[in-house]
mmCIF file of C-alpha atoms in Angstrom:
data_model
loop_
_atom_site.group_PDB
_atom_site.id
_atom_site.type_symbol
_atom_site.label_atom_id
_atom_site.label_comp_id
_atom_site.label_asym_id
_atom_site.label_seq_id
_atom_site.Cartn_x
_atom_site.Cartn_y
_atom_site.Cartn_z
ATOM 1 C CA ASP J 1 111.124 -27.757 -217.193
ATOM 2 C CA THR J 2 112.815 -31.165 -215.393
ATOM 3 C CA ALA J 3 112.074 -34.287 -216.754
ATOM 4 C CA VAL J 4 112.861 -36.478 -214.416
ATOM 5 C CA SER J 5 113.080 -34.518 -210.716
ATOM 6 C CA GLN J 6 114.820 -36.211 -207.229
ATOM 7 C CA THR J 7 114.306 -34.538 -203.599
ATOM 8 C CA PRO J 8 116.225 -33.976 -201.686
ATOM 9 C CA LYS J 9 119.775 -34.318 -203.763
ATOM 10 C CA TYR J 10 121.684 -35.010 -200.452
ATOM 11 C CA LEU J 11 121.033 -36.748 -197.684
ATOM 12 C CA VAL J 12 123.480 -36.941 -194.294
ATOM 13 C CA THR J 13 122.093 -39.487 -191.923
ATOM 14 C CA GLN J 14 123.404 -41.625 -189.469
ATOM 15 C CA MET J 15 123.085 -45.156 -189.212
ATOM 16 C CA GLY J 16 119.818 -46.841 -188.329
ATOM 17 C CA ASN J 17 117.507 -43.687 -189.241
ATOM 18 C CA ASP J 18 114.819 -44.192 -191.759
ATOM 19 C CA LYS J 19 114.741 -41.814 -194.888
ATOM 20 C CA SER J 20 112.961 -41.479 -198.000
ATOM 21 C CA ILE J 21 114.279 -40.308 -201.566
ATOM 22 C CA LYS J 22 110.989 -39.114 -203.870
ATOM 23 C CA CYS J 23 111.635 -38.952 -207.500
ATOM 24 C CA GLU J 24 108.494 -37.336 -210.119
ATOM 25 C CA GLN J 25 108.625 -37.399 -213.644
ATOM 26 C CA ASN J 26 106.700 -35.175 -216.029
ATOM 27 C CA LEU J 27 107.496 -37.525 -219.476
ATOM 28 C CA GLY J 28 104.736 -39.430 -219.692
ATOM 29 C CA HIS J 29 106.767 -42.360 -219.567
ATOM 30 C CA ASP J 30 105.319 -45.054 -217.983
ATOM 31 C CA THR J 31 108.229 -46.567 -216.514
ATOM 32 C CA MET J 32 110.660 -45.721 -213.845
ATOM 33 C CA TYR J 33 113.799 -47.044 -212.152
ATOM 34 C CA TRP J 34 116.014 -46.643 -209.240
ATOM 35 C CA TYR J 35 119.463 -47.109 -209.873
ATOM 36 C CA LYS J 36 121.979 -47.384 -207.157
ATOM 37 C CA GLN J 37 125.844 -45.845 -207.899
ATOM 38 C CA ASP J 38 128.303 -46.877 -205.726
ATOM 39 C CA SER J 39 131.706 -44.913 -204.858
ATOM 40 C CA LYS J 40 133.350 -47.155 -207.923
ATOM 41 C CA LYS J 41 131.226 -45.460 -209.794
ATOM 42 C CA PHE J 42 129.058 -48.588 -211.111
ATOM 43 C CA LEU J 43 125.652 -48.196 -212.026
ATOM 44 C CA LYS J 44 123.092 -51.515 -210.767
ATOM 45 C CA ILE J 45 119.884 -51.357 -211.468
ATOM 46 C CA MET J 46 117.309 -52.127 -208.258
ATOM 47 C CA PHE J 47 113.592 -51.375 -209.286
ATOM 48 C CA SER J 48 111.577 -50.826 -211.968
ATOM 49 C CA TYR J 49 108.633 -49.988 -211.893
ATOM 50 C CA ASN J 50 105.433 -50.375 -214.738
ATOM 51 C CA ASN J 51 101.871 -48.920 -214.004
ATOM 52 C CA LYS J 52 102.363 -48.862 -210.318
ATOM 53 C CA GLU J 53 103.332 -52.217 -210.537
ATOM 54 C CA LEU J 54 106.569 -53.911 -209.451
ATOM 55 C CA ILE J 55 107.983 -55.288 -212.593
ATOM 56 C CA ILE J 56 111.562 -55.763 -211.591
ATOM 57 C CA ASN J 57 113.277 -56.431 -207.725
ATOM 58 C CA GLU J 58 116.957 -57.396 -208.379
ATOM 59 C CA THR J 59 118.551 -58.462 -205.210
ATOM 60 C CA VAL J 60 118.513 -55.981 -202.297
ATOM 61 C CA PRO J 61 117.782 -55.584 -198.941
ATOM 62 C CA ASN J 62 114.714 -55.780 -198.042
ATOM 63 C CA ARG J 63 115.119 -52.636 -196.013
ATOM 64 C CA PHE J 64 114.131 -50.811 -199.692
ATOM 65 C CA SER J 65 110.981 -50.598 -200.262
ATOM 66 C CA PRO J 66 110.140 -48.545 -203.057
ATOM 67 C CA LYS J 67 106.292 -46.935 -203.456
ATOM 68 C CA SER J 68 104.556 -45.609 -206.164
ATOM 69 C CA PRO J 69 101.008 -44.244 -205.670
ATOM 70 C CA ASP J 70 100.902 -43.370 -209.806
ATOM 71 C CA LYS J 71 103.005 -43.026 -213.072
ATOM 72 C CA ALA J 72 104.819 -39.984 -212.425
ATOM 73 C CA HIS J 73 105.703 -41.127 -208.847
ATOM 74 C CA LEU J 74 108.209 -43.396 -207.517
ATOM 75 C CA ASN J 75 109.444 -43.126 -204.557
ATOM 76 C CA LEU J 76 112.508 -44.515 -202.288
ATOM 77 C CA HIS J 77 112.205 -45.773 -197.982
ATOM 78 C CA ILE J 78 115.445 -47.053 -196.612
ATOM 79 C CA ASN J 79 114.671 -48.901 -193.228
ATOM 80 C CA SER J 80 117.400 -49.057 -191.006
ATOM 81 C CA LEU J 81 120.143 -47.085 -192.939
ATOM 82 C CA GLU J 82 123.656 -49.040 -192.809
ATOM 83 C CA LEU J 83 127.369 -47.524 -193.845
ATOM 84 C CA GLY J 84 126.768 -49.586 -196.767
ATOM 85 C CA ASP J 85 123.937 -47.874 -198.524
ATOM 86 C CA SER J 86 126.023 -44.928 -198.618
ATOM 87 C CA ALA J 87 125.749 -44.182 -202.289
ATOM 88 C CA VAL J 88 124.349 -42.072 -205.013
ATOM 89 C CA TYR J 89 120.713 -42.973 -205.696
ATOM 90 C CA PHE J 90 119.211 -42.123 -209.618
ATOM 91 C CA CYS J 91 115.816 -42.367 -210.792
ATOM 92 C CA ALA J 92 115.170 -42.725 -213.197
ATOM 93 C CA SER J 93 111.779 -43.339 -216.520
ATOM 94 C CA SER J 94 110.960 -44.079 -219.997
ATOM 95 C CA ARG J 95 108.411 -45.583 -222.197
ATOM 96 C CA LEU J 96 108.330 -49.468 -221.691
ATOM 97 C CA THR J 97 107.018 -49.808 -225.590
ATOM 98 C CA THR J 98 109.668 -47.913 -226.620
ATOM 99 C CA ARG J 99 113.002 -49.225 -224.735
ATOM 100 C CA GLY J 100 115.231 -48.290 -227.704
ATOM 101 C CA SER J 101 114.544 -44.555 -226.579
ATOM 102 C CA GLY J 102 116.655 -45.002 -223.733
ATOM 103 C CA GLN J 103 116.402 -43.788 -219.952
ATOM 104 C CA TYR J 104 115.889 -40.658 -218.907
ATOM 105 C CA PHE J 105 118.054 -39.538 -215.321
ATOM 106 C CA GLY J 106 117.271 -37.552 -212.219
ATOM 107 C CA PRO J 107 119.990 -35.720 -210.804
ATOM 108 C CA GLY J 108 120.730 -38.109 -208.142
ATOM 109 C CA THR J 109 120.952 -38.082 -204.894
ATOM 110 C CA ARG J 110 123.972 -38.630 -202.876
ATOM 111 C CA LEU J 111 123.007 -40.420 -199.132
ATOM 112 C CA THR J 112 126.104 -40.475 -197.008
ATOM 113 C CA VAL J 113 125.246 -43.039 -193.602
ATOM 114 C CA THR J 114 127.701 -41.945 -191.027
ATOM 115 C CA ALA X 1 123.204 -63.270 -218.508
ATOM 116 C CA GLN X 2 124.424 -60.024 -220.610
ATOM 117 C CA THR X 3 127.711 -58.134 -219.146
ATOM 118 C CA VAL X 4 129.060 -54.485 -220.767
ATOM 119 C CA THR X 5 133.132 -54.111 -220.942
ATOM 120 C CA GLN X 6 135.192 -50.825 -221.060
ATOM 121 C CA SER X 7 138.013 -51.639 -220.761
ATOM 122 C CA GLN X 8 139.673 -47.951 -220.627
ATOM 123 C CA PRO X 9 138.616 -47.128 -216.671
ATOM 124 C CA GLU X 10 140.517 -43.416 -217.961
ATOM 125 C CA MET X 11 141.740 -42.536 -221.106
ATOM 126 C CA SER X 12 142.874 -38.058 -222.082
ATOM 127 C CA VAL X 13 142.653 -35.971 -224.987
ATOM 128 C CA GLN X 14 143.860 -32.420 -226.305
ATOM 129 C CA GLU X 15 141.319 -30.371 -226.613
ATOM 130 C CA ALA X 16 139.934 -30.332 -230.580
ATOM 131 C CA GLU X 17 141.126 -33.116 -231.098
ATOM 132 C CA THR X 18 139.082 -37.217 -231.166
ATOM 133 C CA VAL X 19 139.093 -39.358 -229.164
ATOM 134 C CA THR X 20 137.445 -43.367 -229.267
ATOM 135 C CA LEU X 21 135.817 -44.904 -226.098
ATOM 136 C CA SER X 22 135.836 -48.896 -226.771
ATOM 137 C CA CYS X 23 133.123 -51.058 -225.235
ATOM 138 C CA THR X 24 132.081 -54.551 -225.841
ATOM 139 C CA TYR X 25 128.953 -56.378 -224.842
ATOM 140 C CA ASP X 26 128.171 -60.238 -224.615
ATOM 141 C CA THR X 27 124.455 -61.202 -225.558
ATOM 142 C CA SER X 28 122.674 -64.098 -227.356
ATOM 143 C CA GLU X 29 119.918 -61.550 -228.166
ATOM 144 C CA SER X 30 119.749 -60.236 -231.807
ATOM 145 C CA ASP X 31 117.494 -57.035 -231.250
ATOM 146 C CA TYR X 32 119.099 -55.233 -228.488
ATOM 147 C CA TYR X 33 119.635 -51.553 -228.127
ATOM 148 C CA LEU X 34 123.173 -49.969 -226.897
ATOM 149 C CA PHE X 35 123.477 -46.403 -225.596
ATOM 150 C CA TRP X 36 125.908 -43.734 -224.570
ATOM 151 C CA TYR X 37 125.444 -42.386 -221.352
ATOM 152 C CA LYS X 38 127.710 -39.293 -220.078
ATOM 153 C CA GLN X 39 128.431 -38.240 -216.570
ATOM 154 C CA PRO X 40 129.909 -34.622 -216.018
ATOM 155 C CA PRO X 41 131.150 -33.904 -212.757
ATOM 156 C CA SER X 42 127.438 -32.971 -211.416
ATOM 157 C CA ARG X 43 126.051 -35.918 -212.262
ATOM 158 C CA GLN X 44 123.621 -35.594 -213.870
ATOM 159 C CA MET X 45 123.742 -38.392 -216.391
ATOM 160 C CA ILE X 46 122.833 -37.584 -219.368
ATOM 161 C CA LEU X 47 122.075 -40.064 -222.860
ATOM 162 C CA VAL X 48 124.566 -39.081 -225.924
ATOM 163 C CA ILE X 49 123.685 -41.447 -228.428
ATOM 164 C CA ARG X 50 121.824 -44.186 -229.320
ATOM 165 C CA GLN X 51 121.747 -47.508 -231.642
ATOM 166 C CA GLU X 52 120.001 -49.591 -232.935
ATOM 167 C CA ALA X 53 120.762 -53.348 -233.008
ATOM 168 C CA TYR X 54 119.185 -54.015 -236.705
ATOM 169 C CA LYS X 55 120.209 -50.984 -238.119
ATOM 170 C CA GLN X 56 123.730 -51.006 -240.083
ATOM 171 C CA GLN X 57 124.181 -47.009 -239.952
ATOM 172 C CA ASN X 58 126.400 -45.803 -237.292
ATOM 173 C CA ALA X 59 124.100 -43.473 -235.012
ATOM 174 C CA THR X 60 125.595 -39.900 -235.497
ATOM 175 C CA GLU X 61 125.241 -36.658 -232.928
ATOM 176 C CA ASN X 62 126.855 -34.063 -234.026
ATOM 177 C CA ARG X 63 130.563 -34.717 -232.902
ATOM 178 C CA PHE X 64 129.356 -37.803 -231.205
ATOM 179 C CA SER X 65 129.319 -40.876 -233.380
ATOM 180 C CA VAL X 66 129.623 -44.560 -232.645
ATOM 181 C CA ASN X 67 131.123 -47.364 -234.965
ATOM 182 C CA PHE X 68 128.651 -50.246 -234.109
ATOM 183 C CA GLN X 69 130.588 -53.730 -235.071
ATOM 184 C CA LYS X 70 127.295 -56.393 -234.277
ATOM 185 C CA ALA X 71 129.225 -59.633 -235.246
ATOM 186 C CA ALA X 72 132.606 -58.678 -232.903
ATOM 187 C CA LYS X 73 129.753 -57.313 -230.738
ATOM 188 C CA SER X 74 131.820 -53.735 -229.862
ATOM 189 C CA PHE X 75 130.301 -50.551 -229.698
ATOM 190 C CA SER X 76 132.725 -47.966 -229.595
ATOM 191 C CA LEU X 77 132.285 -43.619 -229.267
ATOM 192 C CA LYS X 78 134.132 -41.807 -231.254
ATOM 193 C CA ILE X 79 134.027 -37.830 -229.889
ATOM 194 C CA SER X 80 135.193 -35.260 -232.639
ATOM 195 C CA ASP X 81 136.809 -31.980 -232.071
ATOM 196 C CA SER X 82 137.033 -32.392 -228.156
ATOM 197 C CA GLN X 83 136.021 -29.489 -225.672
ATOM 198 C CA LEU X 84 136.597 -29.047 -222.194
ATOM 199 C CA GLY X 85 132.871 -29.283 -220.982
ATOM 200 C CA ASP X 86 133.266 -33.440 -222.949
ATOM 201 C CA ALA X 87 135.584 -34.315 -219.697
ATOM 202 C CA ALA X 88 133.404 -36.704 -217.455
ATOM 203 C CA MET X 89 132.678 -40.137 -217.168
ATOM 204 C CA TYR X 90 130.988 -41.729 -220.168
ATOM 205 C CA PHE X 91 128.846 -45.453 -220.017
ATOM 206 C CA CYS X 92 128.645 -47.836 -222.489
ATOM 207 C CA ALA X 93 124.665 -49.466 -221.870
ATOM 208 C CA TYR X 94 122.603 -52.024 -223.290
ATOM 209 C CA LYS X 95 119.316 -53.172 -223.154
ATOM 210 C CA GLY X 96 117.423 -55.665 -224.042
ATOM 211 C CA ASN X 97 114.607 -57.693 -222.776
ATOM 212 C CA THR X 98 116.422 -57.359 -219.593
ATOM 213 C CA PRO X 99 117.037 -54.288 -217.805
ATOM 214 C CA LEU X 100 119.748 -51.596 -218.963
ATOM 215 C CA VAL X 101 122.875 -53.326 -218.155
ATOM 216 C CA PHE X 102 125.811 -50.555 -217.787
ATOM 217 C CA GLY X 103 129.420 -50.306 -218.035
ATOM 218 C CA LYS X 104 132.458 -49.618 -215.368
ATOM 219 C CA GLY X 105 132.637 -46.047 -216.962
ATOM 220 C CA THR X 106 135.427 -44.637 -218.832
ATOM 221 C CA ARG X 107 136.892 -41.709 -217.100
ATOM 222 C CA LEU X 108 137.148 -38.942 -219.944
ATOM 223 C CA SER X 109 139.593 -35.676 -219.034
ATOM 224 C CA VAL X 110 140.083 -33.392 -221.379
ATOM 225 C CA ILE X 111 143.493 -31.672 -221.487
ATOM 226 C CA ALA X 112 143.914 -27.274 -222.455
#
């Protein structure tokens, strides 16, 4: 069983397009996250949702819009894609009340904008 | 703001030998958690080991152990009996009352 899954794993698209990445977790966690890993492998949080409510929104262009239809899903929609959006995007989940248990990551989505 | 520093961008180790990866962090919090994540070429982020700041005993998971020095704000990872499958990027991470903060990673190569 896959704990945290993301689709698609690879996404190649042109500048100006709109795309979505889907994430699902079956761990029963109440908090989900989106991270961006740049070409230098640096990981930075973008968003966090707890029980479908946005609790963290780091400095991210408003072209990025997360949507959480329920506790098990957190999708990322990106409008008007730019070259600089090329990166690997990771979804993760955890239980907010047990922050010491760590976060569990999906396999990542490699986004390439041409 | 909390910061995590991994001063070794790259390390290498002979198969079956032991290697230590360094991590230091900066915080004013007293209650926090520290983690090591492994990212192999498959890019999957895998939680290797965790440490609770209020526990003095160093965490151990099979061949992986940490040396946690709270006063020095140091959290190094020791890999014993290194295997080819240990080759990966290793990220140190801090979790307090803020989002998880990652270091920039150390790329570990294992030489057969």
